[in-house]
CSV table of C-alpha atoms and ligand atoms in Angstrom, one decimal:
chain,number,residue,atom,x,y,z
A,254,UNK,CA,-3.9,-13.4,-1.3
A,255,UNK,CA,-0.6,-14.6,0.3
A,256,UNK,CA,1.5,-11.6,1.8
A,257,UNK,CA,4.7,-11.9,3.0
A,258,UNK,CA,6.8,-9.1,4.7
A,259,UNK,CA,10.6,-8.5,5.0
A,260,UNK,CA,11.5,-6.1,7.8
A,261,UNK,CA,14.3,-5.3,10.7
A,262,UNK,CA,11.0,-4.0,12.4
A,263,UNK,CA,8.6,-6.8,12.2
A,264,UNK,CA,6.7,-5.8,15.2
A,265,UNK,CA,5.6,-2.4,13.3
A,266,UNK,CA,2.9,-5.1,11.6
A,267,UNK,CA,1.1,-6.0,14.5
A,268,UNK,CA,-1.5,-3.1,13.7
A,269,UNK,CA,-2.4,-5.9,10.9
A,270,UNK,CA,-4.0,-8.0,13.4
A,271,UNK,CA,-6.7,-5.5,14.1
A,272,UNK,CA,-9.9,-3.4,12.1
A,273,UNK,CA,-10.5,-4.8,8.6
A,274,UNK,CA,-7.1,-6.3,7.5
A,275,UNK,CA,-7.8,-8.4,10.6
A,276,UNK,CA,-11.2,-9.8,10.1
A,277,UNK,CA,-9.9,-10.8,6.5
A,278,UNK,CA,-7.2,-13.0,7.9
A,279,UNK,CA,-9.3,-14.5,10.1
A,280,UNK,CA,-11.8,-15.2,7.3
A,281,UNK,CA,-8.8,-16.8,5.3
A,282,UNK,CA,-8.9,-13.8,2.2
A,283,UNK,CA,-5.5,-12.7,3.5
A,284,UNK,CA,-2.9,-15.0,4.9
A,285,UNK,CA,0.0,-12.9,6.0
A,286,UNK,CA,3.7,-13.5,6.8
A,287,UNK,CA,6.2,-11.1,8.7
A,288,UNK,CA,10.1,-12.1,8.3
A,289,UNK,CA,12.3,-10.2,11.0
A,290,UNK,CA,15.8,-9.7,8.2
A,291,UNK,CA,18.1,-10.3,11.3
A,292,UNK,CA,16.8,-14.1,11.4
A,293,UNK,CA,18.8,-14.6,7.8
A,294,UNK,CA,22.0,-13.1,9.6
A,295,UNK,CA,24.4,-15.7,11.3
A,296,UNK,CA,27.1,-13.3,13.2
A,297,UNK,CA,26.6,-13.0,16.5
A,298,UNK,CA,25.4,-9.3,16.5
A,299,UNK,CA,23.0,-10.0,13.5
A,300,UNK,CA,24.5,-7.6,11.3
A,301,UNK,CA,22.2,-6.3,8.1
A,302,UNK,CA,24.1,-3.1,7.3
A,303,UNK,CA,27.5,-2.0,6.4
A,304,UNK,CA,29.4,1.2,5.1
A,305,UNK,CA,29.1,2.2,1.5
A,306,UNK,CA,31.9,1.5,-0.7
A,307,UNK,CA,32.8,4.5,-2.2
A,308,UNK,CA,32.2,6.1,1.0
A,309,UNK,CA,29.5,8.8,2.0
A,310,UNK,CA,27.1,9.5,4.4
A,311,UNK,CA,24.9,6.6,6.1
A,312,UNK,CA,24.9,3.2,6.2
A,313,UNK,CA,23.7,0.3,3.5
A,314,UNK,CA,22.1,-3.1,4.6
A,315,UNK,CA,24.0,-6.0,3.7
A,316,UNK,CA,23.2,-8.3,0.6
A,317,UNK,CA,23.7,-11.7,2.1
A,318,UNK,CA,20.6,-11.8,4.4
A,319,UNK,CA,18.4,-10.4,2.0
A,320,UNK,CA,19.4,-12.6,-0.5
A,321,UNK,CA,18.7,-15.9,2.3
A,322,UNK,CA,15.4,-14.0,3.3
A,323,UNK,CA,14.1,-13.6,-0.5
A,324,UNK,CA,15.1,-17.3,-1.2
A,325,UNK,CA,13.2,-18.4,2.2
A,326,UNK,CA,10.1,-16.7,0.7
A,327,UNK,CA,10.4,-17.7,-2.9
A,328,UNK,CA,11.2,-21.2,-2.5
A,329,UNK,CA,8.3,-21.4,0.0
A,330,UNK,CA,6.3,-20.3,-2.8
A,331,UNK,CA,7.4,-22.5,-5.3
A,332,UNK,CA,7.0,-25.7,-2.9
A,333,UNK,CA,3.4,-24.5,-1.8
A,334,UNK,CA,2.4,-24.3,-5.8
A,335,UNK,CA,4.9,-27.1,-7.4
A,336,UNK,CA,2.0,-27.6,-9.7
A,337,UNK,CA,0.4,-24.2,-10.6
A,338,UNK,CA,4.6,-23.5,-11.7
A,339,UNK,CA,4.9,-19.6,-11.6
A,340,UNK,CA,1.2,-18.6,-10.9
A,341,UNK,CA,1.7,-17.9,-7.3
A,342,UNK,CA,5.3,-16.3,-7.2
A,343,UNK,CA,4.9,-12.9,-5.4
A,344,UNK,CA,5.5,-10.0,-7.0
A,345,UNK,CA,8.3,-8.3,-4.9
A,346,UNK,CA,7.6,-4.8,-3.9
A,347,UNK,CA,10.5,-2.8,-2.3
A,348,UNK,CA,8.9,0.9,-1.0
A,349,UNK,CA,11.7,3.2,-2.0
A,350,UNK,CA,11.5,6.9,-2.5
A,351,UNK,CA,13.5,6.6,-5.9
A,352,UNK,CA,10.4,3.6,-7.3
A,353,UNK,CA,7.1,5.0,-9.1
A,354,UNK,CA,4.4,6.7,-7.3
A,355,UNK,CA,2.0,4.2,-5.9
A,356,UNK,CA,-1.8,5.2,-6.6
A,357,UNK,CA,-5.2,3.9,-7.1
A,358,UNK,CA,-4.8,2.2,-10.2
A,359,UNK,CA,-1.8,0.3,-8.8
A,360,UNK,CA,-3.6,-0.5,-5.9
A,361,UNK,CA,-6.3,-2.3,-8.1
A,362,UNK,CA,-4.0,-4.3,-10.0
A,363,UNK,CA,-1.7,-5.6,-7.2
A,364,UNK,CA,-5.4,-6.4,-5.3
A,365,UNK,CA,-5.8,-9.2,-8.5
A,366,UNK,CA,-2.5,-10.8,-7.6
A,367,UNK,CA,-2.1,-14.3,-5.7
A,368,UNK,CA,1.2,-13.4,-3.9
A,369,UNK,CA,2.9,-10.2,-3.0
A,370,UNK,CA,6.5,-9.5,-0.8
A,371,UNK,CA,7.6,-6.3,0.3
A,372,UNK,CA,10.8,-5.8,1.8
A,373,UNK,CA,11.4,-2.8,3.7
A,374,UNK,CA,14.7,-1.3,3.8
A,375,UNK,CA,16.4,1.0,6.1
A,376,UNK,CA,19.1,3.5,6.3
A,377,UNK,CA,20.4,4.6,2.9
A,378,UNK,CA,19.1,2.2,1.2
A,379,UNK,CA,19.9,-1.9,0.4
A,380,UNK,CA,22.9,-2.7,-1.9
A,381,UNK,CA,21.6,-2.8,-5.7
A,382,UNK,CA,22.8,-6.5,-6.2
A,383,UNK,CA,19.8,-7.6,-4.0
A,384,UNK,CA,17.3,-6.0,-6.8
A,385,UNK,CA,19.1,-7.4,-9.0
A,386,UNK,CA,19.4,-11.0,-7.9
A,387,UNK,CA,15.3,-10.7,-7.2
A,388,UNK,CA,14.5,-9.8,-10.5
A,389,UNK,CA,16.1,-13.0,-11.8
A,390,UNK,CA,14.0,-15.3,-9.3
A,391,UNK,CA,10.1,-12.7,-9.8
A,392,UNK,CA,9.2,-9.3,-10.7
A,393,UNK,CA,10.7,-6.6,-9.1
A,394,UNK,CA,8.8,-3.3,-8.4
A,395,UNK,CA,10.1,-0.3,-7.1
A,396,UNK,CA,7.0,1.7,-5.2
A,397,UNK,CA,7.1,5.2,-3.9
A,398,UNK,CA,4.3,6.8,-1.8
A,399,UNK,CA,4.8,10.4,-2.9
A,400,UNK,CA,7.8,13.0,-3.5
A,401,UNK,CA,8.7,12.9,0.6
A,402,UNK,CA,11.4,10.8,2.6
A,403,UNK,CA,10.2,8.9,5.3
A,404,UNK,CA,13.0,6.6,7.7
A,405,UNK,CA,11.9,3.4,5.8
A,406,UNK,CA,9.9,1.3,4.3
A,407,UNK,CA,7.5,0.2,6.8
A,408,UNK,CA,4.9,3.0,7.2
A,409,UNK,CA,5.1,3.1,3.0
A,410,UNK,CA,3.8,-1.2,2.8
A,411,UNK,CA,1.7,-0.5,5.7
A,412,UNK,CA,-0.4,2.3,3.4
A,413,UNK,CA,0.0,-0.1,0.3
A,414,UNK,CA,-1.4,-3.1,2.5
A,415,UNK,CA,-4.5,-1.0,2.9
A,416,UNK,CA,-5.1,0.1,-0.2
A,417,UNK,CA,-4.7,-3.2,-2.0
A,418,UNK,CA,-6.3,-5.6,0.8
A,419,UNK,CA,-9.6,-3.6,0.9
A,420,UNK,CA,-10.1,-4.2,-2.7
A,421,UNK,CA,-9.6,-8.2,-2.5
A,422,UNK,CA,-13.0,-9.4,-3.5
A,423,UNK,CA,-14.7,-9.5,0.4
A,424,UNK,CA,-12.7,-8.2,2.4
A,425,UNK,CA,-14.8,-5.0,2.5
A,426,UNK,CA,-18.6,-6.4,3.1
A,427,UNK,CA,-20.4,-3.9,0.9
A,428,UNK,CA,-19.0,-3.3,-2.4
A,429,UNK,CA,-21.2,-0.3,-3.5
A,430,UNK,CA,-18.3,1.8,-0.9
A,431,UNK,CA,-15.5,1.5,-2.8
A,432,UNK,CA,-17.4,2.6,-5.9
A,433,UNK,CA,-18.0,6.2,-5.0
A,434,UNK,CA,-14.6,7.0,-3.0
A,435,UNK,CA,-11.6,9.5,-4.2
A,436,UNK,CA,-9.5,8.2,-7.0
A,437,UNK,CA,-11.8,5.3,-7.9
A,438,UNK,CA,-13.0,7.6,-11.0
A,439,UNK,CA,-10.3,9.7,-11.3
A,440,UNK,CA,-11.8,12.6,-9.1
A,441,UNK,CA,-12.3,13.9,-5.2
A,442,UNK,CA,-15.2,12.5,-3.5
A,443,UNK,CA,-17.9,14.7,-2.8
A,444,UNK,CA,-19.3,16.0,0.8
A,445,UNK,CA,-21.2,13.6,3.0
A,446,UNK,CA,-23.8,14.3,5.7
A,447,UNK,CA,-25.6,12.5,8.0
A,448,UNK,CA,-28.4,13.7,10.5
A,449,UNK,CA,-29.2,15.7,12.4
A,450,UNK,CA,-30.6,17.9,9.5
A,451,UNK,CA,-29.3,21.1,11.2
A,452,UNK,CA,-26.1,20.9,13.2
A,453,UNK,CA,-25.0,24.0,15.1
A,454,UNK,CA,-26.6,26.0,12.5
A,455,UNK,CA,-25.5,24.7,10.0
A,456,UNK,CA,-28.1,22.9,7.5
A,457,UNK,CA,-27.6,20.2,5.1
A,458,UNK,CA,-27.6,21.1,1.2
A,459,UNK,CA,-31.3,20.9,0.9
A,460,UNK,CA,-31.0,18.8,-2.7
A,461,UNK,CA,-30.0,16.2,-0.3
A,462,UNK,CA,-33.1,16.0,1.5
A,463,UNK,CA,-35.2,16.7,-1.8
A,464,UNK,CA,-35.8,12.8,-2.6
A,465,UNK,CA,-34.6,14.0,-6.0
A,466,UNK,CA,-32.2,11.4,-7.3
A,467,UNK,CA,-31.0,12.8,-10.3
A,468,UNK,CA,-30.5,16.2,-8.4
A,469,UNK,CA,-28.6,14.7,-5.9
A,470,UNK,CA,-26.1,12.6,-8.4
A,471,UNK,CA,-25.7,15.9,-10.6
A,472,UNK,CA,-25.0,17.9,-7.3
A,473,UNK,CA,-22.3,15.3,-6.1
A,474,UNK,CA,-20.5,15.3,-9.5
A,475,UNK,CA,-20.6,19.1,-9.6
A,476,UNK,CA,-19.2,19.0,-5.9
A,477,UNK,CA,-16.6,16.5,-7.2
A,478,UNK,CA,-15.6,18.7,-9.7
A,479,UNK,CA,-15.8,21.8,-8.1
A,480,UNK,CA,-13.2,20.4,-5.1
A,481,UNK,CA,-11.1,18.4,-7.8
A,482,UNK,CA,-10.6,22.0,-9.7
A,483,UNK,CA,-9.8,23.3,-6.1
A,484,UNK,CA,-7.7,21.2,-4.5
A,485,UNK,CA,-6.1,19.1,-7.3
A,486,UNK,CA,-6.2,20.4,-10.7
A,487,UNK,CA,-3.7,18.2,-11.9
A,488,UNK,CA,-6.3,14.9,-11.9
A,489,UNK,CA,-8.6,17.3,-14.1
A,490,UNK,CA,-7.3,16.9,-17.7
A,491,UNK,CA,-9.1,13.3,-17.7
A,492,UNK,CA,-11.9,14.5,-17.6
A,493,UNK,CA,-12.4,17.5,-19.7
Y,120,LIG,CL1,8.1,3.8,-0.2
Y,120,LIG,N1,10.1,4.7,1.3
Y,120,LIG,C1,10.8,5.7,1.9
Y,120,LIG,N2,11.8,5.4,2.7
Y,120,LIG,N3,10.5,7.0,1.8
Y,120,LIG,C2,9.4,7.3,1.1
Y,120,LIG,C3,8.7,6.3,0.4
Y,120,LIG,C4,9.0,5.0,0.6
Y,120,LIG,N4,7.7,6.9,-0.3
Y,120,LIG,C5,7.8,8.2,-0.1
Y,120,LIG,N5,8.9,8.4,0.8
């Protein structure tokens, strides 16, 4: 998968060079581009933000570089696939606390995609002509990570990078873990345990030690459940 990244921050993205993400660019699963927004600026003082007509509170970043920085990206994309025509335009993703909530499900899809950009805006916001103007040239998403406001847009891609680059096909080496994680079947995970046996005083649910399989997968769904009801009743409805 091709990833590109549009940021006034592009330094934040280092981290990508490191743990898992890391080892699947090396391998070649992930190939990954970071765009700093002031290199589409030509005033001296690289300007990408401007008062709000209207007035108000806050500044707004400018249209003209994002507009120069999308093109950069899209035409690249187009000249890299001349042949394979649309099949490898990204799907643009701009994290914003006004797009849907991001989630598992979205994760998995976007993981099946050849090409995703995310461009990360700051201050109040970038001016609306921008999403505009990309939805002519490739889908446009808006993507929230939950009902909070964070600065801008770059801790939100990093979490969505995660998510979605652990489920390209080997990027994690052994499938079977992403089977029986939270959210991958609608409910909490259950409790894990590893030796010692007895920790502190504290012992291990002894179904786990039982060698009984079919105990131990009913006792995990019961804990799922039981810590679903708890902690997150809302995801319960699907399965009752
Ligand atoms: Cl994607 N961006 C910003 N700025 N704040 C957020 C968010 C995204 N998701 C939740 N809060």
């Amino acid at each position: 998968m091709r990833i590109d990244i549009v940021s006034i921050f592009p330094s934040f993205f280092d981290v990508l060079d490191i743990s898992l993400l890391g080892r699947a660019r090396e391998a070649g699963l992930i190939e990954l581009g970071i765009h700093d927004l002031r290199d589409f600026t030509h005033d001296r003082h690289r300007k990408v933000d401007d008062t709000p007509f209207g007035g108000g509170a806050g500044m707004v970043m400018k249209p003209e570089p994002w507009g120069e920085a999308l093109d950069s990206i899209l035409d690249a994309a187009a000249a890299s696939t001349a042949e394979a025509s649309a099949a490898e335009t990204p799907i643009i993703i701009f994290p914003s606390p006004a797009g849907e909530v991001f989630s598992q499900e979205m994760a998995r899809e976007l993981a099946l995609k050849p090409a995703l950009a995310f461009g990360c805006g700051r201050y109040e916001g970038i001016d609306q002509r921008v999403y505009e103007y990309a939805a002519t040239r490739a889908e446009v998403r808006l993507v929230s990570l939950g009902d909070y406001v964070l600065n801008g847009g770059e801790v939100a891609v990093m979490a969505m990078i995660e998510a979605i680059g652990r489920l390209i096909p080997g990027v994690v080496g052994n499938p079977d873990s992403l089977v029986e994680e939270s959210h991958e079947d609608g409910l909490l995970e259950y409790p894990s345990y590893t030796k010692p046996a007895e920790w502190r005083g504290r012992e291990v649910p002894p179904v786990l030690t039982s060698g009984n399989h079919k105990a131990i997968a009913l006792w995990r769904h019961e804990q799922q459940i039981e810590r679903t009801r708890r902690v997150r009743p809302d995801l319960l409805p699907l399965h009752e």
